CSV table of C-alpha atoms in Angstrom, one decimal:
chain,number,residue,atom,x,y,z
A,23,MET,CA,22.7,-9.4,11.5
A,24,SER,CA,21.2,-12.3,9.0
A,25,ALA,CA,23.0,-14.4,6.8
A,26,LEU,CA,22.3,-12.3,3.7
A,27,ASP,CA,23.8,-9.2,5.3
A,28,ARG,CA,27.1,-10.7,6.5
A,29,PRO,CA,30.3,-9.8,4.1
A,30,VAL,CA,32.0,-12.6,2.3
A,31,ALA,CA,35.5,-13.0,2.2
A,32,VAL,CA,36.9,-13.9,-1.4
A,33,ARG,CA,40.0,-16.1,-1.6
A,34,GLY,CA,41.9,-14.8,1.2
A,35,ARG,CA,40.7,-11.1,1.1
A,36,ALA,CA,39.4,-9.5,4.1
A,37,PRO,CA,35.8,-9.5,4.3
A,38,GLY,CA,34.2,-6.6,2.4
A,39,ARG,CA,37.4,-6.0,0.3
A,40,GLY,CA,37.1,-6.1,-3.4
A,41,ARG,CA,33.4,-5.6,-3.5
A,42,ALA,CA,30.7,-3.1,-2.9
A,43,PRO,CA,28.9,-3.5,0.6
A,44,ALA,CA,25.4,-4.4,0.2
A,45,HIS,CA,24.4,-1.5,2.3
A,46,ARG,CA,25.7,1.4,4.3
A,47,THR,CA,25.0,2.5,8.0
A,48,LEU,CA,24.3,5.9,9.1
A,49,ARG,CA,24.9,6.6,12.4
A,50,LEU,CA,22.1,9.0,13.9
A,51,ALA,CA,23.3,8.8,17.4
A,52,PRO,CA,26.4,6.8,18.1
A,53,GLY,CA,25.7,3.7,20.2
A,54,ARG,CA,22.0,4.4,20.2
A,55,LEU,CA,20.5,4.8,16.8
A,56,SER,CA,21.7,3.8,13.4
A,57,LEU,CA,19.9,3.7,9.9
A,58,ARG,CA,21.0,0.9,7.2
A,59,ILE,CA,20.9,2.2,3.7
A,60,ARG,CA,20.9,0.3,0.6
A,61,PRO,CA,22.0,2.1,-2.3
A,62,ARG,CA,19.9,0.3,-5.0
A,63,PRO,CA,16.5,0.3,-3.1
A,64,LEU,CA,17.3,3.9,-2.2
A,65,ALA,CA,17.7,4.8,-5.9
A,66,VAL,CA,14.8,2.9,-7.0
A,67,THR,CA,12.6,4.8,-4.3
A,68,LEU,CA,13.8,8.1,-5.2
A,69,LEU,CA,13.3,7.2,-9.1
A,70,LEU,CA,9.6,6.0,-8.4
A,71,VAL,CA,8.8,9.2,-6.4
A,72,LEU,CA,10.1,11.2,-9.1
A,73,LEU,CA,7.8,9.3,-11.4
A,74,ALA,CA,4.8,9.5,-9.5
A,75,ALA,CA,5.4,13.4,-9.1
A,76,GLY,CA,5.6,13.5,-13.0
A,77,SER,CA,2.1,11.6,-13.1
A,78,ALA,CA,0.6,13.9,-10.7
A,79,ALA,CA,1.8,17.1,-12.8
A,80,LEU,CA,0.4,15.5,-15.8
A,81,ALA,CA,-2.9,15.0,-14.0
A,82,LEU,CA,-3.0,18.7,-13.0
A,83,THR,CA,-2.5,19.9,-16.7
A,84,ARG,CA,-4.0,16.9,-18.6
A,85,ASP,CA,-6.6,18.5,-20.7
A,86,GLY,CA,-5.0,21.8,-21.4
A,87,LEU,CA,-7.6,23.9,-19.6
A,88,VAL,CA,-5.1,25.3,-17.5
A,89,PRO,CA,-1.7,25.9,-19.0
A,90,PRO,CA,1.3,24.7,-16.8
A,91,ALA,CA,2.5,28.3,-16.0
A,92,GLU,CA,-0.9,29.0,-14.5
A,93,VAL,CA,-0.8,25.8,-12.7
A,94,LEU,CA,2.5,26.4,-11.0
A,95,GLY,CA,1.1,30.1,-10.3
A,96,ALA,CA,-2.1,28.6,-8.7
A,97,LEU,CA,0.2,26.3,-6.6
A,98,PHE,CA,2.2,29.2,-5.3
A,99,GLY,CA,-0.8,31.6,-4.7
A,100,ALA,CA,0.2,33.7,-7.9
A,101,GLY,CA,-2.5,32.5,-10.6
A,102,SER,CA,-6.1,33.8,-11.4
A,103,GLU,CA,-9.0,32.9,-9.5
A,104,GLN,CA,-10.3,30.7,-12.3
A,105,ALA,CA,-6.9,28.7,-12.3
A,106,ALA,CA,-6.8,28.5,-8.7
A,107,PHE,CA,-10.3,27.1,-8.3
A,108,VAL,CA,-9.6,24.3,-11.1
A,109,VAL,CA,-6.1,23.5,-9.8
A,110,LEU,CA,-6.6,23.8,-5.9
A,111,GLU,CA,-10.3,22.8,-5.5
A,112,LEU,CA,-11.0,20.3,-8.4
A,113,ARG,CA,-7.9,18.7,-9.5
A,114,LEU,CA,-5.2,18.8,-6.5
A,115,PRO,CA,-7.3,17.2,-3.9
A,116,ARG,CA,-7.8,14.2,-6.1
A,117,VAL,CA,-4.3,14.0,-7.2
A,118,ALA,CA,-2.8,14.4,-3.7
A,119,LEU,CA,-5.1,11.8,-2.1
A,120,GLY,CA,-4.2,9.6,-5.0
A,121,LEU,CA,-0.8,9.5,-3.9
A,122,VAL,CA,-1.6,9.1,-0.4
A,123,VAL,CA,-3.9,6.1,-0.8
A,124,GLY,CA,-1.4,4.5,-3.4
A,125,ALA,CA,1.5,4.8,-0.8
A,126,ALA,CA,-0.6,3.4,1.9
A,127,LEU,CA,-1.9,0.4,-0.3
A,128,GLY,CA,2.0,-0.2,-1.6
A,129,ALA,CA,3.2,-0.3,2.0
A,130,ALA,CA,0.2,-2.4,3.5
A,131,GLY,CA,0.6,-5.0,0.7
A,132,ALA,CA,4.5,-5.2,1.4
A,133,LEU,CA,3.9,-5.9,5.2
A,134,PHE,CA,1.1,-8.4,4.5
A,135,GLN,CA,3.1,-10.2,2.1
A,136,GLN,CA,6.2,-10.3,4.1
A,137,LEU,CA,4.1,-11.5,7.3
A,138,SER,CA,2.4,-14.3,5.4
A,139,ARG,CA,5.5,-15.3,3.3
A,140,ASN,CA,3.2,-15.5,0.4
A,141,PRO,CA,3.0,-13.0,-2.8
A,142,LEU,CA,-1.1,-13.3,-2.6
A,143,GLY,CA,-0.8,-11.8,1.0
A,144,SER,CA,-2.5,-8.4,0.3
A,145,PRO,CA,-5.4,-6.7,2.1
A,146,ASP,CA,-7.8,-6.9,-1.0
A,147,ILE,CA,-7.1,-10.7,-1.1
A,148,VAL,CA,-7.2,-12.0,2.3
A,149,GLY,CA,-10.2,-9.8,3.4
A,150,PHE,CA,-9.1,-7.0,5.3
A,151,ASN,CA,-10.1,-4.6,2.6
A,152,SER,CA,-13.7,-6.3,2.8
A,153,GLY,CA,-13.7,-5.9,6.7
A,154,ALA,CA,-12.9,-2.1,6.5
A,155,ALA,CA,-15.5,-1.7,3.7
A,156,THR,CA,-18.1,-3.1,5.8
A,157,GLY,CA,-17.3,-1.0,8.9
A,158,ALA,CA,-17.4,2.0,6.4
A,159,LEU,CA,-20.6,1.1,4.8
A,160,LEU,CA,-22.4,0.7,8.1
A,161,VAL,CA,-21.4,4.2,8.9
A,162,LEU,CA,-22.2,5.5,5.4
A,163,LEU,CA,-25.6,4.0,5.3
A,164,HIS,CA,-26.7,4.1,8.8
A,165,GLY,CA,-24.5,6.8,10.6
A,166,ASP,CA,-22.7,10.0,10.1
A,167,PRO,CA,-20.4,10.1,6.8
A,168,ALA,CA,-17.9,12.0,9.0
A,169,TYR,CA,-16.9,9.0,10.8
A,170,VAL,CA,-16.2,6.9,7.9
A,171,ALA,CA,-12.4,6.5,8.7
A,172,ALA,CA,-13.4,5.3,12.2
A,173,GLY,CA,-15.8,2.7,10.7
A,174,ALA,CA,-13.3,1.4,8.2
A,175,ALA,CA,-10.5,1.2,10.8
A,176,GLY,CA,-13.1,-0.6,13.2
A,177,GLY,CA,-14.0,-3.1,10.5
A,178,GLY,CA,-10.6,-3.7,9.4
A,179,LEU,CA,-9.4,-4.4,12.8
A,180,ALA,CA,-12.2,-6.6,13.6
A,181,THR,CA,-11.5,-8.4,10.6
A,182,ALA,CA,-7.7,-9.0,11.4
A,183,VAL,CA,-8.5,-10.2,14.8
A,184,VAL,CA,-10.8,-13.0,13.2
A,185,VAL,CA,-8.7,-13.7,10.8
A,186,GLN,CA,-5.6,-14.1,13.3
A,187,LEU,CA,-7.5,-16.3,15.5
A,188,LEU,CA,-8.5,-18.6,12.7
A,189,ALA,CA,-4.8,-18.5,11.2
A,190,ARG,CA,-3.4,-19.6,14.6
A,191,ARG,CA,-3.4,-23.4,15.2
A,192,GLY,CA,-0.4,-24.1,17.6
A,193,SER,CA,2.0,-21.6,15.7
A,194,PHE,CA,1.6,-19.1,12.8
A,195,ARG,CA,1.5,-20.2,9.2
A,196,GLY,CA,1.3,-17.8,6.4
A,197,ASN,CA,-1.0,-20.1,4.1
A,198,ARG,CA,-3.4,-20.5,7.0
A,199,LEU,CA,-3.6,-16.6,7.1
A,200,ILE,CA,-4.4,-16.4,3.2
A,201,LEU,CA,-7.1,-19.1,3.5
A,202,ALA,CA,-8.4,-17.8,6.6
A,203,GLY,CA,-8.7,-14.2,5.0
A,204,ILE,CA,-10.4,-15.4,1.7
A,205,ALA,CA,-12.9,-17.2,3.7
A,206,VAL,CA,-13.8,-14.1,6.0
A,207,GLY,CA,-13.6,-11.9,3.0
A,208,SER,CA,-16.2,-13.8,1.2
A,209,LEU,CA,-18.5,-13.7,4.0
A,210,LEU,CA,-17.9,-10.1,4.3
A,211,ALA,CA,-18.5,-9.6,0.6
A,212,SER,CA,-22.0,-11.0,1.2
A,213,VAL,CA,-22.6,-8.9,4.2
A,214,ASN,CA,-21.8,-5.9,2.1
A,215,ALA,CA,-24.2,-7.0,-0.5
A,216,TYR,CA,-27.0,-7.5,1.9
A,217,LEU,CA,-26.5,-4.0,3.2
A,218,LEU,CA,-26.7,-2.5,-0.3
A,219,THR,CA,-30.0,-4.1,-1.0
A,220,ARG,CA,-31.4,-3.0,2.4
A,221,ALA,CA,-30.4,0.6,1.8
A,222,ALA,CA,-32.3,3.7,0.1
A,223,LEU,CA,-31.6,3.8,-3.8
A,224,ASP,CA,-29.6,6.9,-3.6
A,225,HIS,CA,-27.5,5.7,-0.7
A,226,ALA,CA,-27.2,2.4,-2.4
A,227,GLN,CA,-25.8,4.0,-5.6
A,228,SER,CA,-23.2,6.2,-4.0
A,229,ALA,CA,-22.3,3.3,-1.8
A,230,GLN,CA,-22.0,1.1,-5.0
A,231,LEU,CA,-19.6,3.6,-6.4
A,232,TRP,CA,-17.4,3.9,-3.3
A,233,LEU,CA,-17.1,-0.1,-3.2
A,234,ILE,CA,-15.6,0.1,-6.5
A,235,GLY,CA,-12.9,2.5,-5.5
A,236,SER,CA,-12.9,6.0,-6.5
A,237,LEU,CA,-11.0,9.3,-6.1
A,238,GLY,CA,-13.9,11.3,-7.9
A,239,SER,CA,-15.3,12.7,-4.6
A,240,ALA,CA,-12.0,13.8,-3.1
A,241,GLU,CA,-11.9,16.8,-1.1
A,242,ARG,CA,-9.2,19.1,0.7
A,243,HIS,CA,-10.3,18.4,4.1
A,244,GLN,CA,-9.7,14.6,3.6
A,245,LEU,CA,-5.9,15.1,2.6
A,246,PRO,CA,-4.4,16.4,6.1
A,247,PRO,CA,-5.9,13.4,8.2
A,248,ALA,CA,-4.9,10.9,5.7
A,249,LEU,CA,-1.2,12.2,5.1
A,250,LEU,CA,-0.6,12.5,9.0
A,251,ALA,CA,-2.0,8.8,9.4
A,252,LEU,CA,0.3,7.6,6.7
A,253,GLY,CA,3.3,9.3,8.0
A,254,ALA,CA,2.7,8.0,11.5
A,255,LEU,CA,1.9,4.4,10.3
A,256,LEU,CA,5.2,4.2,8.2
A,257,LEU,CA,7.6,5.7,11.0
A,258,ALA,CA,5.9,3.1,13.4
A,259,ALA,CA,6.6,0.6,10.6
A,260,LEU,CA,10.4,1.5,10.2
A,261,PRO,CA,11.7,-0.1,13.3
A,262,VAL,CA,9.4,-3.2,13.2
A,263,VAL,CA,10.4,-4.0,9.6
A,264,ARG,CA,13.9,-5.0,10.5
A,265,ARG,CA,12.6,-7.4,13.0
A,266,LEU,CA,10.0,-8.9,10.7
A,267,ASP,CA,12.8,-9.5,8.0
A,268,LEU,CA,14.6,-11.6,10.7
A,269,LEU,CA,11.6,-13.8,11.1
A,270,GLU,CA,12.6,-15.5,7.8
A,271,MET,CA,15.2,-17.3,9.5
A,272,GLY,CA,12.7,-19.0,11.8
A,273,ASP,CA,11.2,-17.9,15.1
A,274,GLU,CA,13.6,-19.9,17.1
A,275,ALA,CA,16.6,-18.2,15.4
A,276,ALA,CA,15.0,-14.8,15.6
A,277,GLY,CA,14.3,-15.3,19.2
A,278,GLY,CA,18.0,-15.8,19.7
A,279,LEU,CA,18.8,-12.5,18.4
A,280,GLY,CA,16.3,-10.9,20.9
A,281,VAL,CA,13.1,-11.0,18.5
A,282,ASP,CA,9.7,-11.6,20.0
A,283,ALA,CA,7.9,-13.2,17.3
A,284,GLY,CA,4.5,-13.1,18.4
A,285,ARG,CA,4.7,-9.3,19.4
A,286,THR,CA,6.3,-8.4,16.0
A,287,ARG,CA,3.5,-10.1,14.0
A,288,VAL,CA,0.9,-8.5,16.2
A,289,LEU,CA,2.6,-5.0,15.5
A,290,VAL,CA,2.9,-5.6,11.8
A,291,LEU,CA,-0.6,-6.6,11.5
A,292,LEU,CA,-2.1,-3.7,13.4
A,293,ILE,CA,0.3,-1.3,11.4
A,294,ALA,CA,-1.0,-3.1,8.0
A,295,VAL,CA,-4.6,-2.8,9.1
A,296,GLY,CA,-4.2,0.9,9.8
A,297,LEU,CA,-2.6,1.5,6.4
A,298,SER,CA,-5.5,-0.3,4.6
A,299,ALA,CA,-7.9,1.5,6.7
A,300,VAL,CA,-6.4,5.0,5.5
A,301,ALA,CA,-6.7,3.8,1.9
A,302,VAL,CA,-10.1,2.4,2.2
A,303,SER,CA,-11.8,5.2,4.2
A,304,ALA,CA,-10.6,7.8,1.6
A,305,ALA,CA,-11.2,6.1,-1.8
A,306,GLY,CA,-12.9,2.7,-1.0
A,307,PRO,CA,-11.4,-0.8,-1.5
A,308,ILE,CA,-9.1,-0.3,-4.6
A,309,VAL,CA,-8.1,-3.7,-5.9
A,310,PHE,CA,-4.7,-4.9,-6.9
A,311,VAL,CA,-2.3,-1.9,-6.1
A,312,ALA,CA,-1.4,-3.5,-2.7
A,313,LEU,CA,-0.8,-7.0,-4.7
A,314,CYS,CA,1.1,-5.5,-7.4
A,315,ALA,CA,3.1,-2.8,-6.1
A,316,PRO,CA,5.4,-4.7,-3.6
A,317,GLN,CA,6.4,-7.5,-6.3
A,318,LEU,CA,7.1,-4.7,-8.9
A,319,ALA,CA,9.1,-2.9,-6.3
A,320,ARG,CA,10.9,-5.9,-5.2
A,321,ARG,CA,12.0,-6.6,-9.1
A,322,LEU,CA,13.4,-3.3,-9.5
A,323,ALA,CA,15.3,-2.9,-6.1
A,324,ARG,CA,16.7,-6.6,-6.5
A,325,GLY,CA,16.7,-6.5,-2.7
A,326,THR,CA,15.3,-9.0,0.1
A,327,GLY,CA,13.1,-8.3,3.1
A,328,THR,CA,10.2,-6.3,3.1
A,329,GLY,CA,11.0,-3.3,0.9
A,330,LEU,CA,8.4,-1.0,2.7
A,331,LEU,CA,9.3,2.4,1.2
A,332,PRO,CA,10.0,1.2,-2.6
A,333,ALA,CA,6.6,-0.6,-2.2
A,334,ALA,CA,4.9,2.6,-1.1
A,335,ALA,CA,6.5,4.8,-3.8
A,336,MET,CA,5.4,2.1,-6.3
A,337,GLY,CA,1.9,2.0,-4.9
A,338,ALA,CA,1.8,5.9,-5.3
A,339,LEU,CA,3.0,5.6,-8.9
A,340,LEU,CA,0.5,3.0,-9.7
A,341,LEU,CA,-2.5,4.6,-8.4
A,342,SER,CA,-1.6,7.9,-9.7
A,343,ALA,CA,-0.9,6.8,-13.2
A,344,SER,CA,-4.1,4.5,-13.1
A,345,ASP,CA,-6.3,7.6,-12.2
A,346,LEU,CA,-4.8,9.6,-15.0
A,347,LEU,CA,-5.7,6.9,-17.3
A,348,ALA,CA,-9.1,6.6,-15.8
A,349,VAL,CA,-9.9,10.2,-16.4
A,350,SER,CA,-8.2,10.5,-20.0
A,351,LEU,CA,-10.0,7.3,-21.6
A,352,PRO,CA,-12.6,8.3,-24.3
A,353,THR,CA,-15.5,6.9,-22.3
A,354,ALA,CA,-19.1,8.3,-21.6
A,355,GLY,CA,-17.7,9.6,-18.2
A,356,PRO,CA,-14.8,9.3,-15.9
A,357,LEU,CA,-14.2,5.7,-14.9
A,358,PRO,CA,-13.7,4.9,-11.0
A,359,VAL,CA,-10.0,4.3,-10.7
A,360,GLY,CA,-11.0,0.8,-9.0
A,361,VAL,CA,-12.2,-0.4,-12.8
A,362,VAL,CA,-8.6,0.7,-14.2
A,363,THR,CA,-6.5,-1.0,-11.3
A,364,GLY,CA,-8.6,-4.1,-11.6
A,365,ALA,CA,-8.0,-4.4,-15.3
A,366,LEU,CA,-4.3,-3.8,-15.0
A,367,GLY,CA,-4.0,-6.1,-11.9
A,368,GLY,CA,-5.6,-8.8,-14.0
A,369,LEU,CA,-3.2,-8.2,-17.0
A,370,TYR,CA,-0.3,-8.3,-14.5
A,371,LEU,CA,-1.5,-11.6,-13.0
A,372,ALA,CA,-2.0,-13.0,-16.6
A,373,TRP,CA,1.7,-12.0,-17.4
A,374,LEU,CA,2.8,-13.7,-14.2
A,375,LEU,CA,1.0,-17.0,-15.2
A,376,GLY,CA,2.4,-16.9,-18.8
A,377,ARG,CA,5.9,-16.2,-17.6
A,378,GLY,CA,5.7,-19.1,-15.0
A,379,ARG,CA,4.4,-21.5,-17.8
A,380,ARG,CA,7.4,-20.5,-20.1
A,381,ARG,CA,9.9,-21.1,-17.3
């Protein structure tokens, strides 16, 4: 138990009396398995999930082509053939994949930021998305597109190994991880540009659109593997996150509580890279969602630690809302969602800079 979790005695009262506890413990298996529940982060997560679901519902009925009643009928197999085609084949894959990709990006950003102890520690800033994009590009341009997910995972994992080796110098340092990731990401961006110049014109155009980040080519067959991978990685992350939070006290103090710092960091890095690979393989390297989602969720939840589930819910909401905005803007054609997230992320960073200057 960390110092932040210990109950505080107030003027002679027994610890815990006179004030609400910061968390509740749910005993799933007495003596073996328990789950800590923090009321405010839980409420924030549920609220964000509801907002993301509302954004998805608006995306399904955005232009009035299919009335809400027919949308519900199509979802439950009772609508007309035209409504079923529009909802189930054209819109639902894009909307559902946006929620999955956003959740993966939000969770990956939370893990990277807690691992590096730096608010800039997101996969798109420190080069992991660039590595995943390199692996996916190699498959798209010179292999079988069916193996894009494997290429993205391999590229992200190779980049993670290189960055981790560069960041380790006697002991782990979060700032070194950021600097090493930026350096490797810059090199890989050049590699990606070179690959595009050597590709056929039609392949280069589709790959360039993919590099911006887009949900426009989402298909139904992409959803089940992405959803299964997201669920498996989140379940794998839940028991590791508690040990990661204990590392804030320092490696020696956490070691005294039975936490293996090196093993914990490797596990967290592998899970975060896996989440990034899920997002990149499905929609390309979408920027700023992984950077902004954990910070916004942390401000709402007012909690300490990683905040994995609130960040995942916030990522799903941000990407779903951004994609809804991308298809609703009066432009010559639908914008790739990466353009919208990049613009919103830039505005968010400008707001942070202005807020810091006023303080």
